[in-house]
Structure formats: structure tokens, C-alpha cells
mmCIF file of C-alpha atoms and ligand atoms in Angstrom:
data_model
loop_
_atom_site.group_PDB
_atom_site.id
_atom_site.type_symbol
_atom_site.label_atom_id
_atom_site.label_comp_id
_atom_site.label_asym_id
_atom_site.label_seq_id
_atom_site.Cartn_x
_atom_site.Cartn_y
_atom_site.Cartn_z
ATOM 1 C CA MET A 1 -30.036 8.347 -46.533
ATOM 2 C CA SER A 2 -29.911 11.768 -44.867
ATOM 3 C CA ASP A 3 -30.669 15.236 -46.060
ATOM 4 C CA GLU A 4 -27.411 16.909 -44.982
ATOM 5 C CA GLU A 5 -28.208 20.409 -46.278
ATOM 6 C CA ASP A 6 -31.061 20.887 -43.841
ATOM 7 C CA ILE A 7 -29.470 19.389 -40.724
ATOM 8 C CA ILE A 8 -27.516 21.410 -38.191
ATOM 9 C CA LEU A 9 -25.931 18.769 -35.991
ATOM 10 C CA SER A 10 -25.534 21.005 -32.937
ATOM 11 C CA GLU A 11 -29.280 21.678 -32.899
ATOM 12 C CA LEU A 12 -30.151 17.987 -32.508
ATOM 13 C CA ASP A 13 -30.701 16.500 -29.082
ATOM 14 C CA ASP A 14 -28.420 13.685 -27.967
ATOM 15 C CA GLU A 15 -30.649 10.872 -29.188
ATOM 16 C CA GLU A 16 -31.270 12.501 -32.571
ATOM 17 C CA LEU A 17 -27.577 13.261 -32.923
ATOM 18 C CA VAL A 18 -26.543 9.636 -32.300
ATOM 19 C CA GLN A 19 -29.215 8.537 -34.800
ATOM 20 C CA GLN A 20 -27.836 11.040 -37.310
ATOM 21 C CA MET A 21 -24.345 9.736 -36.673
ATOM 22 C CA HIS A 22 -25.491 6.273 -37.544
ATOM 23 C CA ASP A 23 -26.872 7.696 -40.851
ATOM 24 C CA ASP A 24 -23.759 9.745 -41.503
ATOM 25 C CA LEU A 25 -21.489 6.771 -40.821
ATOM 26 C CA TYR A 26 -23.627 4.748 -43.219
ATOM 27 C CA ASP A 27 -23.147 7.428 -45.852
ATOM 28 C CA GLY A 28 -19.387 7.691 -45.145
ATOM 29 C CA LEU A 29 -19.580 11.355 -44.142
ATOM 30 C CA LYS A 30 -16.258 11.846 -42.374
ATOM 31 C CA GLU A 31 -16.508 15.513 -41.576
ATOM 32 C CA GLU A 32 -20.000 15.193 -40.105
ATOM 33 C CA ILE A 33 -18.839 12.335 -37.919
ATOM 34 C CA GLU A 34 -15.917 14.433 -36.687
ATOM 35 C CA GLU A 35 -18.218 17.351 -35.947
ATOM 36 C CA ALA A 36 -20.717 15.137 -34.137
ATOM 37 C CA VAL A 37 -18.034 13.492 -31.986
ATOM 38 C CA ASN A 38 -16.821 16.914 -30.926
ATOM 39 C CA ILE A 39 -20.388 18.033 -30.140
ATOM 40 C CA LEU A 40 -20.969 15.015 -27.892
ATOM 41 C CA LEU A 41 -17.631 15.591 -26.158
ATOM 42 C CA GLU A 42 -18.638 19.227 -25.523
ATOM 43 C CA ARG A 43 -21.894 17.945 -24.079
ATOM 44 C CA GLY A 44 -19.926 15.886 -21.584
ATOM 45 C CA TRP A 45 -20.268 12.447 -23.056
ATOM 46 C CA GLU A 46 -17.531 10.016 -22.035
ATOM 47 C CA PRO A 47 -15.305 9.044 -24.969
ATOM 48 C CA TYR A 48 -16.074 5.342 -24.446
ATOM 49 C CA ARG A 49 -19.782 6.004 -24.653
ATOM 50 C CA ILE A 50 -19.402 7.911 -27.942
ATOM 51 C CA LEU A 51 -17.278 5.059 -29.239
ATOM 52 C CA THR A 52 -19.707 2.308 -28.396
ATOM 53 C CA GLU A 53 -23.113 3.960 -28.900
ATOM 54 C CA ALA A 54 -22.423 6.282 -31.813
ATOM 55 C CA LEU A 55 -19.554 4.740 -33.757
ATOM 56 C CA VAL A 56 -19.624 0.966 -33.089
ATOM 57 C CA GLY A 57 -23.422 1.142 -33.083
ATOM 58 C CA GLY A 58 -23.406 2.747 -36.538
ATOM 59 C CA MET A 59 -20.869 0.261 -37.840
ATOM 60 C CA THR A 60 -23.107 -2.602 -36.758
ATOM 61 C CA ILE A 61 -25.803 -1.365 -39.114
ATOM 62 C CA VAL A 62 -23.244 -1.031 -41.936
ATOM 63 C CA GLY A 63 -22.199 -4.585 -41.248
ATOM 64 C CA GLN A 64 -25.741 -5.904 -41.474
ATOM 65 C CA ASP A 65 -26.415 -4.198 -44.824
ATOM 66 C CA PHE A 66 -22.996 -5.312 -46.113
ATOM 67 C CA ARG A 67 -23.926 -8.894 -45.238
ATOM 68 C CA ASP A 68 -27.279 -8.550 -46.906
ATOM 69 C CA GLY A 69 -25.825 -7.198 -50.167
ATOM 70 C CA ILE A 70 -27.290 -3.700 -49.739
ATOM 71 C CA LEU A 71 -23.902 -2.074 -49.258
ATOM 72 C CA PHE A 72 -20.734 -2.949 -51.159
ATOM 73 C CA VAL A 73 -16.999 -2.665 -50.471
ATOM 74 C CA PRO A 74 -16.517 0.962 -51.673
ATOM 75 C CA GLU A 75 -19.346 2.199 -49.446
ATOM 76 C CA VAL A 76 -18.146 0.182 -46.494
ATOM 77 C CA LEU A 77 -14.676 1.613 -46.997
ATOM 78 C CA LEU A 78 -16.074 5.120 -46.789
ATOM 79 C CA ALA A 79 -17.953 4.205 -43.633
ATOM 80 C CA ALA A 80 -14.769 2.689 -42.163
ATOM 81 C CA ASN A 81 -12.855 5.894 -42.946
ATOM 82 C CA ALA A 82 -15.543 7.991 -41.291
ATOM 83 C CA MET A 83 -15.366 5.704 -38.271
ATOM 84 C CA LYS A 84 -11.599 5.986 -38.113
ATOM 85 C CA ALA A 85 -11.808 9.772 -38.225
ATOM 86 C CA GLY A 86 -14.136 9.689 -35.241
ATOM 87 C CA MET A 87 -11.895 7.238 -33.420
ATOM 88 C CA SER A 88 -8.808 9.376 -33.898
ATOM 89 C CA ILE A 89 -10.456 12.246 -32.044
ATOM 90 C CA LEU A 90 -11.300 9.880 -29.173
ATOM 91 C CA LYS A 91 -7.910 8.066 -29.085
ATOM 92 C CA PRO A 92 -5.927 10.627 -27.081
ATOM 93 C CA LEU A 93 -8.803 10.991 -24.663
ATOM 94 C CA LEU A 94 -9.035 7.305 -24.055
ATOM 95 C CA ALA A 95 -5.307 7.042 -23.672
ATOM 96 C CA GLU A 96 -4.730 9.914 -21.248
ATOM 97 C CA THR A 97 -5.361 8.141 -17.979
ATOM 98 C CA GLY A 98 -1.689 8.447 -17.015
ATOM 99 C CA ALA A 99 -1.955 5.111 -15.297
ATOM 100 C CA PRO A 100 1.296 3.258 -14.538
ATOM 101 C CA LYS A 101 2.308 0.803 -17.266
ATOM 102 C CA MET A 102 0.500 -2.464 -16.804
ATOM 103 C CA GLY A 103 2.462 -4.497 -19.354
ATOM 104 C CA LYS A 104 3.191 -4.667 -23.013
ATOM 105 C CA MET A 105 1.028 -6.073 -25.821
ATOM 106 C CA VAL A 106 1.905 -6.766 -29.410
ATOM 107 C CA ILE A 107 -1.250 -6.877 -31.551
ATOM 108 C CA GLY A 108 -2.018 -7.393 -35.209
ATOM 109 C CA THR A 109 -4.598 -8.689 -37.669
ATOM 110 C CA VAL A 110 -3.674 -12.099 -39.116
ATOM 111 C CA LYS A 111 -2.321 -12.901 -42.559
ATOM 112 C CA GLY A 112 -4.904 -12.554 -45.365
ATOM 113 C CA ASP A 113 -7.078 -10.171 -43.370
ATOM 114 C CA ILE A 114 -7.184 -6.417 -43.764
ATOM 115 C CA HIS A 115 -9.857 -5.543 -41.225
ATOM 116 C CA ASP A 116 -8.403 -3.276 -38.580
ATOM 117 C CA ILE A 117 -11.093 -1.192 -36.928
ATOM 118 C CA GLY A 118 -11.742 -3.620 -34.086
ATOM 119 C CA LYS A 119 -8.019 -4.177 -33.560
ATOM 120 C CA ASN A 120 -7.457 -0.408 -33.458
ATOM 121 C CA LEU A 121 -10.190 -0.088 -30.888
ATOM 122 C CA VAL A 122 -8.595 -2.784 -28.713
ATOM 123 C CA SER A 123 -5.240 -0.970 -29.033
ATOM 124 C CA MET A 124 -6.816 2.302 -27.980
ATOM 125 C CA MET A 125 -8.621 0.813 -24.993
ATOM 126 C CA MET A 126 -5.512 -1.083 -23.882
ATOM 127 C CA GLU A 127 -3.444 2.057 -24.048
ATOM 128 C CA GLY A 128 -6.105 3.856 -22.096
ATOM 129 C CA ALA A 129 -5.918 1.191 -19.414
ATOM 130 C CA GLY A 130 -2.162 1.730 -19.067
ATOM 131 C CA PHE A 131 -0.747 -0.986 -21.382
ATOM 132 C CA GLU A 132 2.023 -0.272 -23.824
ATOM 133 C CA VAL A 133 0.805 -1.387 -27.246
ATOM 134 C CA VAL A 134 2.860 -2.236 -30.336
ATOM 135 C CA ASP A 135 0.465 -2.404 -33.270
ATOM 136 C CA LEU A 136 1.686 -4.515 -36.200
ATOM 137 C CA GLY A 137 -1.194 -3.500 -38.462
ATOM 138 C CA ILE A 138 -2.842 -5.881 -40.864
ATOM 139 C CA ASN A 139 -2.019 -9.056 -42.800
ATOM 140 C CA ASN A 140 0.621 -10.428 -40.427
ATOM 141 C CA PRO A 141 2.404 -13.717 -41.142
ATOM 142 C CA VAL A 142 3.596 -15.789 -38.181
ATOM 143 C CA GLU A 143 7.199 -14.590 -38.574
ATOM 144 C CA ASP A 144 6.143 -10.985 -37.935
ATOM 145 C CA TYR A 145 4.298 -11.823 -34.755
ATOM 146 C CA ILE A 146 7.160 -13.873 -33.378
ATOM 147 C CA GLU A 147 9.846 -11.367 -34.284
ATOM 148 C CA ALA A 148 7.812 -8.554 -32.662
ATOM 149 C CA ILE A 149 6.983 -10.322 -29.368
ATOM 150 C CA GLN A 150 10.610 -11.281 -28.907
ATOM 151 C CA LYS A 151 12.068 -7.931 -29.912
ATOM 152 C CA GLU A 152 9.559 -5.996 -27.800
ATOM 153 C CA GLU A 153 9.743 -8.372 -24.876
ATOM 154 C CA ALA A 154 5.977 -8.353 -24.847
ATOM 155 C CA ASP A 155 3.770 -9.876 -22.134
ATOM 156 C CA ILE A 156 0.795 -10.329 -24.355
ATOM 157 C CA LEU A 157 0.216 -11.326 -27.975
ATOM 158 C CA GLY A 158 -3.143 -10.152 -29.355
ATOM 159 C CA MET A 159 -4.490 -11.397 -32.688
ATOM 160 C CA SER A 160 -7.497 -10.214 -34.579
ATOM 161 C CA ALA A 161 -9.390 -11.874 -37.471
ATOM 162 C CA LEU A 162 -12.656 -10.871 -39.067
ATOM 163 C CA LEU A 163 -12.999 -13.565 -41.706
ATOM 164 C CA THR A 164 -13.932 -17.216 -41.234
ATOM 165 C CA THR A 165 -11.222 -17.970 -43.764
ATOM 166 C CA THR A 166 -8.451 -16.181 -41.841
ATOM 167 C CA MET A 167 -9.290 -17.130 -38.251
ATOM 168 C CA PRO A 168 -7.672 -20.566 -38.516
ATOM 169 C CA TYR A 169 -4.351 -18.783 -39.062
ATOM 170 C CA MET A 170 -4.306 -17.931 -35.386
ATOM 171 C CA LYS A 171 -3.699 -21.609 -34.742
ATOM 172 C CA VAL A 172 -0.782 -21.577 -37.177
ATOM 173 C CA VAL A 173 0.817 -18.805 -35.046
ATOM 174 C CA ILE A 174 0.162 -20.595 -31.747
ATOM 175 C CA ASP A 175 1.391 -23.929 -33.076
ATOM 176 C CA THR A 176 4.541 -22.345 -34.403
ATOM 177 C CA MET A 177 5.164 -20.782 -31.028
ATOM 178 C CA LYS A 178 4.722 -24.215 -29.410
ATOM 179 C CA GLU A 179 7.169 -25.752 -31.854
ATOM 180 C CA GLN A 180 9.709 -23.080 -30.912
ATOM 181 C CA GLY A 181 9.090 -23.684 -27.188
ATOM 182 C CA ILE A 182 7.984 -20.118 -26.552
ATOM 183 C CA ARG A 183 4.234 -20.545 -26.307
ATOM 184 C CA ASP A 184 4.108 -20.319 -22.502
ATOM 185 C CA ASP A 185 6.254 -17.190 -22.365
ATOM 186 C CA TYR A 186 3.307 -15.119 -23.545
ATOM 187 C CA ILE A 187 -0.336 -14.492 -22.776
ATOM 188 C CA ILE A 188 -2.209 -15.006 -26.001
ATOM 189 C CA LEU A 189 -5.512 -13.207 -26.463
ATOM 190 C CA VAL A 190 -7.612 -13.460 -29.612
ATOM 191 C CA GLY A 191 -10.663 -11.632 -30.888
ATOM 192 C CA GLY A 192 -12.797 -10.734 -33.886
ATOM 193 C CA ALA A 193 -16.459 -11.037 -34.851
ATOM 194 C CA PRO A 194 -16.491 -14.622 -36.153
ATOM 195 C CA LEU A 195 -14.599 -16.095 -33.135
ATOM 196 C CA ASN A 196 -16.065 -17.508 -29.956
ATOM 197 C CA GLU A 197 -14.889 -18.892 -26.653
ATOM 198 C CA GLU A 198 -14.827 -22.481 -27.927
ATOM 199 C CA PHE A 199 -12.637 -21.514 -30.885
ATOM 200 C CA GLY A 200 -10.230 -19.685 -28.596
ATOM 201 C CA LYS A 201 -9.873 -22.847 -26.486
ATOM 202 C CA ALA A 202 -9.561 -25.170 -29.461
ATOM 203 C CA ILE A 203 -6.646 -23.278 -30.918
ATOM 204 C CA GLY A 204 -4.806 -23.005 -27.598
ATOM 205 C CA ALA A 205 -5.210 -19.268 -26.860
ATOM 206 C CA ASP A 206 -5.340 -18.154 -23.264
ATOM 207 C CA ALA A 207 -8.620 -16.337 -23.852
ATOM 208 C CA TYR A 208 -11.106 -15.172 -26.445
ATOM 209 C CA CYS A 209 -12.138 -11.518 -25.971
ATOM 210 C CA ARG A 210 -15.611 -10.564 -27.120
ATOM 211 C CA ASP A 211 -14.882 -6.882 -27.349
ATOM 212 C CA ALA A 212 -12.308 -4.227 -26.435
ATOM 213 C CA ALA A 213 -13.539 -3.803 -22.923
ATOM 214 C CA VAL A 214 -13.334 -7.542 -22.297
ATOM 215 C CA ALA A 215 -9.813 -7.557 -23.810
ATOM 216 C CA VAL A 216 -8.726 -4.960 -21.232
ATOM 217 C CA GLU A 217 -10.239 -6.817 -18.321
ATOM 218 C CA THR A 218 -8.839 -10.155 -19.478
ATOM 219 C CA ALA A 219 -5.427 -8.678 -20.003
ATOM 220 C CA LYS A 220 -5.436 -7.203 -16.510
ATOM 221 C CA THR A 221 -6.494 -10.515 -14.988
ATOM 222 C CA PHE A 222 -3.778 -12.500 -16.730
ATOM 223 C CA ILE A 223 -1.071 -9.924 -15.981
ATOM 224 C CA THR A 224 -2.001 -9.868 -12.289
ATOM 225 C CA ARG A 225 -1.944 -13.677 -12.218
ATOM 226 C CA ARG A 226 1.481 -13.671 -13.831
ATOM 227 C CA HIS A 227 2.872 -11.138 -11.348
ATOM 228 C CA ASN A 228 1.483 -13.171 -8.441
ATOM 229 C CA GLN A 229 2.994 -16.394 -9.796
ATOM 230 C CA ALA A 230 6.377 -14.630 -10.272
ATOM 231 C CA ALA A 231 6.218 -13.283 -6.737
ATOM 232 C CA ALA A 232 5.322 -16.746 -5.375
ATOM 233 C CA GLY A 233 7.949 -18.592 -7.403
HETATM 234 CO CO1 B1M B 1 -15.401 -6.937 -44.435
HETATM 235 N N1 B1M B 1 -16.335 -8.556 -43.898
HETATM 236 N N2 B1M B 1 -14.721 -7.825 -46.007
HETATM 237 N N3 B1M B 1 -14.659 -5.206 -44.862
HETATM 238 N N4 B1M B 1 -16.422 -6.203 -42.985
HETATM 239 C C1 B1M B 1 -16.962 -8.587 -42.636
HETATM 240 C C2 B1M B 1 -16.067 -9.117 -41.545
HETATM 241 C C3 B1M B 1 -18.250 -9.532 -42.904
HETATM 242 C C4 B1M B 1 -18.745 -10.251 -41.646
HETATM 243 C C5 B1M B 1 -19.335 -8.718 -43.580
HETATM 244 C C6 B1M B 1 -20.557 -9.532 -43.855
HETATM 245 O O1 B1M B 1 -20.618 -10.276 -44.819
HETATM 246 N N5 B1M B 1 -21.551 -9.383 -43.010
HETATM 247 C C7 B1M B 1 -17.656 -10.508 -43.987
HETATM 248 C C8 B1M B 1 -16.967 -11.780 -43.470
HETATM 249 C C9 B1M B 1 -17.832 -13.016 -43.697
HETATM 250 C C10 B1M B 1 -17.115 -14.251 -43.207
HETATM 251 O O2 B1M B 1 -15.961 -14.354 -43.008
HETATM 252 N N6 B1M B 1 -17.903 -15.263 -43.115
HETATM 253 C C11 B1M B 1 -16.632 -9.611 -44.694
HETATM 254 C C12 B1M B 1 -16.142 -9.841 -45.978
HETATM 255 C C13 B1M B 1 -16.695 -11.008 -46.710
HETATM 256 C C14 B1M B 1 -15.146 -9.033 -46.578
HETATM 257 C C15 B1M B 1 -14.489 -9.186 -47.940
HETATM 258 C C16 B1M B 1 -14.069 -10.613 -48.302
HETATM 259 C C17 B1M B 1 -15.439 -8.537 -48.989
HETATM 260 C C18 B1M B 1 -14.983 -8.659 -50.409
HETATM 261 O O3 B1M B 1 -13.961 -8.226 -50.779
HETATM 262 N N7 B1M B 1 -15.892 -9.264 -51.171
HETATM 263 C C19 B1M B 1 -13.250 -8.280 -47.795
HETATM 264 C C20 B1M B 1 -12.063 -9.030 -47.166
HETATM 265 C C21 B1M B 1 -10.767 -8.336 -47.293
HETATM 266 C C22 B1M B 1 -9.665 -9.001 -46.478
HETATM 267 O O4 B1M B 1 -9.602 -8.891 -45.299
HETATM 268 N N8 B1M B 1 -8.873 -9.811 -47.134
HETATM 269 C C23 B1M B 1 -13.761 -7.251 -46.841
HETATM 270 C C24 B1M B 1 -13.350 -5.927 -46.809
HETATM 271 C C25 B1M B 1 -13.830 -4.958 -45.945
HETATM 272 C C26 B1M B 1 -13.507 -3.484 -46.053
HETATM 273 C C27 B1M B 1 -12.070 -3.210 -46.505
HETATM 274 C C28 B1M B 1 -14.495 -2.847 -46.997
HETATM 275 C C29 B1M B 1 -13.820 -3.000 -44.576
HETATM 276 C C30 B1M B 1 -12.605 -3.022 -43.624
HETATM 277 C C31 B1M B 1 -12.041 -1.646 -43.380
HETATM 278 C C32 B1M B 1 -11.078 -1.668 -42.227
HETATM 279 O O5 B1M B 1 -11.127 -2.468 -41.308
HETATM 280 N N9 B1M B 1 -10.138 -0.790 -42.301
HETATM 281 C C33 B1M B 1 -14.781 -4.073 -44.110
HETATM 282 C C34 B1M B 1 -15.711 -3.892 -42.993
HETATM 283 C C35 B1M B 1 -15.673 -2.522 -42.371
HETATM 284 C C36 B1M B 1 -16.481 -4.991 -42.507
HETATM 285 C C37 B1M B 1 -17.560 -4.949 -41.402
HETATM 286 C C38 B1M B 1 -18.789 -4.277 -42.099
HETATM 287 C C39 B1M B 1 -17.284 -4.223 -40.152
HETATM 288 C C40 B1M B 1 -16.050 -4.711 -39.384
HETATM 289 C C41 B1M B 1 -15.773 -3.698 -38.266
HETATM 290 O O6 B1M B 1 -14.963 -2.843 -38.411
HETATM 291 N N10 B1M B 1 -16.581 -3.793 -37.166
HETATM 292 C C42 B1M B 1 -17.750 -6.480 -41.130
HETATM 293 C C43 B1M B 1 -19.151 -6.847 -40.698
HETATM 294 C C44 B1M B 1 -19.222 -7.166 -39.199
HETATM 295 O O7 B1M B 1 -18.242 -7.463 -38.547
HETATM 296 N N11 B1M B 1 -20.413 -7.133 -38.700
HETATM 297 C C45 B1M B 1 -17.155 -7.129 -42.321
HETATM 298 C C46 B1M B 1 -16.520 -2.846 -36.098
HETATM 299 C C47 B1M B 1 -15.478 -3.343 -35.079
HETATM 300 C C48 B1M B 1 -15.459 -2.343 -33.896
HETATM 301 O O8 B1M B 1 -15.834 -4.596 -34.602
HETATM 302 O O9 B1M B 1 -13.976 -5.776 -35.798
HETATM 303 O O10 B1M B 1 -15.722 -7.093 -34.576
HETATM 304 P P1 B1M B 1 -14.898 -5.915 -34.704
HETATM 305 O O11 B1M B 1 -14.024 -5.776 -33.334
HETATM 306 C C49 B1M B 1 -14.522 -5.893 -32.047
HETATM 307 C C50 B1M B 1 -14.476 -7.345 -31.536
HETATM 308 O O12 B1M B 1 -14.593 -8.301 -32.522
HETATM 309 C C51 B1M B 1 -13.262 -7.399 -30.727
HETATM 310 O O13 B1M B 1 -13.147 -6.099 -30.157
HETATM 311 C C52 B1M B 1 -13.558 -5.175 -31.145
HETATM 312 C C53 B1M B 1 -14.083 -3.944 -30.495
HETATM 313 O O14 B1M B 1 -15.156 -4.223 -29.607
HETATM 314 N N12 B1M B 1 -11.948 -7.704 -31.363
HETATM 315 C C54 B1M B 1 -10.880 -8.105 -30.593
HETATM 316 C C55 B1M B 1 -11.564 -7.574 -32.656
HETATM 317 N N13 B1M B 1 -10.258 -7.912 -32.739
HETATM 318 C C56 B1M B 1 -9.806 -8.216 -31.540
HETATM 319 C C57 B1M B 1 -8.558 -8.617 -31.093
HETATM 320 C C58 B1M B 1 -8.375 -8.892 -29.771
HETATM 321 C C59 B1M B 1 -9.404 -8.786 -28.840
HETATM 322 C C60 B1M B 1 -10.705 -8.380 -29.251
HETATM 323 O O15 B1M B 1 -7.148 -9.242 -29.361
HETATM 324 C C61 B1M B 1 -6.800 -9.326 -28.081
#
């Protein structure tokens, strides 16, 4: 899609560079993505802006062509790896606010689902906002979630699902927590591309979070509410 030999990334203006990053992400060019992220940082771009405009923006195009059968799993995997390489440069920068700890979240992708980019992004943003995050990774059965929230004494349980076939598993987790009488001990936040607000309500989550920024804001709101309730009670 791009003619790499002829392009010197640092000579592109910001708009051209972001466009080139979308192409490079599409082509799974990890080193080019790393270089471009560093160039934008040197130019004074905020890490969050690089994340959303250059990386998530590029991944959206990959997603569309995957859906339409233009790209296949191996190509999408390369794109995902390039995206992760870019994210790992931004991670420490997003996390270095030094804010006092807001609370603790255990997060993981549900059983049967191996998508983790969105979850990783949520983890990064939550850490950046001062939350302690315990990331359980992908493909988590209910037992793993429950063991971790109890062991870690978490305030929040976050679940991610990217497949319409795996999102119902979130209800399995919440129902199991209800059966064990521990549901109300935790704030439960859910997210992932196929979910919506209605689904979040229907399965008994506290909130559906459209993206990582919303996850942070929602977590802060619920934590503050909890602290106020504790102070009042
Ligand atoms: Co998959 N995949 N994939 N895939 N993949 C989707 C999800 C799909 C929509 C593509 C498509 O057809 N258009 C489609 C699902 C269709 C459906 O369910 N109806 C699909 C499919 C079908 C599959 C396979 C079944 C393909 C196959 O094997 N034939 C297979 C499933 C494997 C499995 O899980 N068992 C599969 C595999 C893969 C790859 C391994 C190749 C790769 C994953 C690599 C990885 O994650 N390490 C992959 C990718 C990359 C995608 C797309 C292209 C991109 C997902 C992504 O990373 N988006 C995706 C298409 C799409 O979503 N448009 C697709 C970027 C990310 C930043 O966004 O994850 O939405 P997102 O996260 C956002 C929000 O949703 C929210 O915040 C994030 C940041 O803003 N959020 C949360 C997410 N989790 C949250 C948790 C929270 C809060 C907010 O908790 C508090």
C-alpha cells in the first residue's frame, strides 16, 4: 500500500505522517510505526492524541477491511503487533502522571476471546489516571476473575469482549458473582466494540464504557460515589 523505500517519515508534515501511519499500520510495519510515534512525540504531540488519531484511527481502517474480507487474520495480526509496538512507547508516558492511587481494577478479556488491544488501552489509560491495574490477559473463565478480584481486593472488575459470541459470557461472570453474594462488593464495568449501553444494563453491569477515556471517567465517578457512601454510612 505504501512505497516505503522513497518515504522519509521525518520529512512528512503532521497530517501526512498520520496518514502514512495508517498505511504502515495496515501493512503491519512495526518499525515504521515506532519511528513515527517517536517523531510525533518529538513534535510535541500528546501521547493520547497519537494513540487515538494515529493508532486507533489506523486500526479502524484495518477493522473495516477485515470485516469486508479484504484483509485476513495473518495481516490483521501483523497490524495488531505494529499497533502494540506503538502503544508500548506511549504506555509509560500515559502512566507517568504520579497521581495518588484512585483505586484498584482487575481487567481481562472474557473466555473464548483473544482480542486484547482495546483492553490494553483501557489498562494504560486507567494507570495514567492513577488507578492500580491488574491485567489478567485474554480468555478468562469466571473462576479467574473471581479469584483475582478477591485476592487483589479490587474495587473494580473490568471485562472486555470483541466477539458477539463471547460477550454473553460477561453475564455468566456477573450471575456467578450474584450467586456467591459478592456482586455488590465490586463496581463492574464492561466494554468492547460489539457492546452497547443496553447490553450493559441487561447483563447487570454497573456501566458500559464506549472507549478507554469513558472507562476512566466512569471509574472515577463510581469510585467517588463509593467513597461518599462509605463516608456517609
Ligand atoms: Co478479530 N474480529 N477476530 N482479530 N478483530 C473483530 C472483533 C471483528 C469485528 C472484525 C470484523 O469482522 N469486522 C470480528 C467480530 C465479528 C463479530 O463478533 N460479529 C472479528 C472476528 C470474526 C475474529 C475471528 C473470529 C476471526 C477468525 O479467526 N476467523 C478471530 C477470533 C479469535 C478469538 O478471539 N477467539 C479474530 C482474531 C483477531 C486477531 C487475532 C487477528 C486480531 C486480535 C489481535 C489482538 O487483539 N491482539 C483481531 C483484530 C485486531 C480485530 C479488529 C480488526 C480490531 C480490534 C481492535 O483491536 N480494535 C476487530 C474489528 C473492529 O473491532 N472494528 C476484529 C482497536 C481497539 C482499540 O478497539 O477493541 O474496540 P476496541 O477497544 C476499545 C473499546 O471497545 C473499549 O475501549 C477500547 C479503547 O477505546 N473497550 C473497553 C474495549 N474493551 C473494554 C473494556 C472495558 C472498557 C472499555 O472495561 C472496563
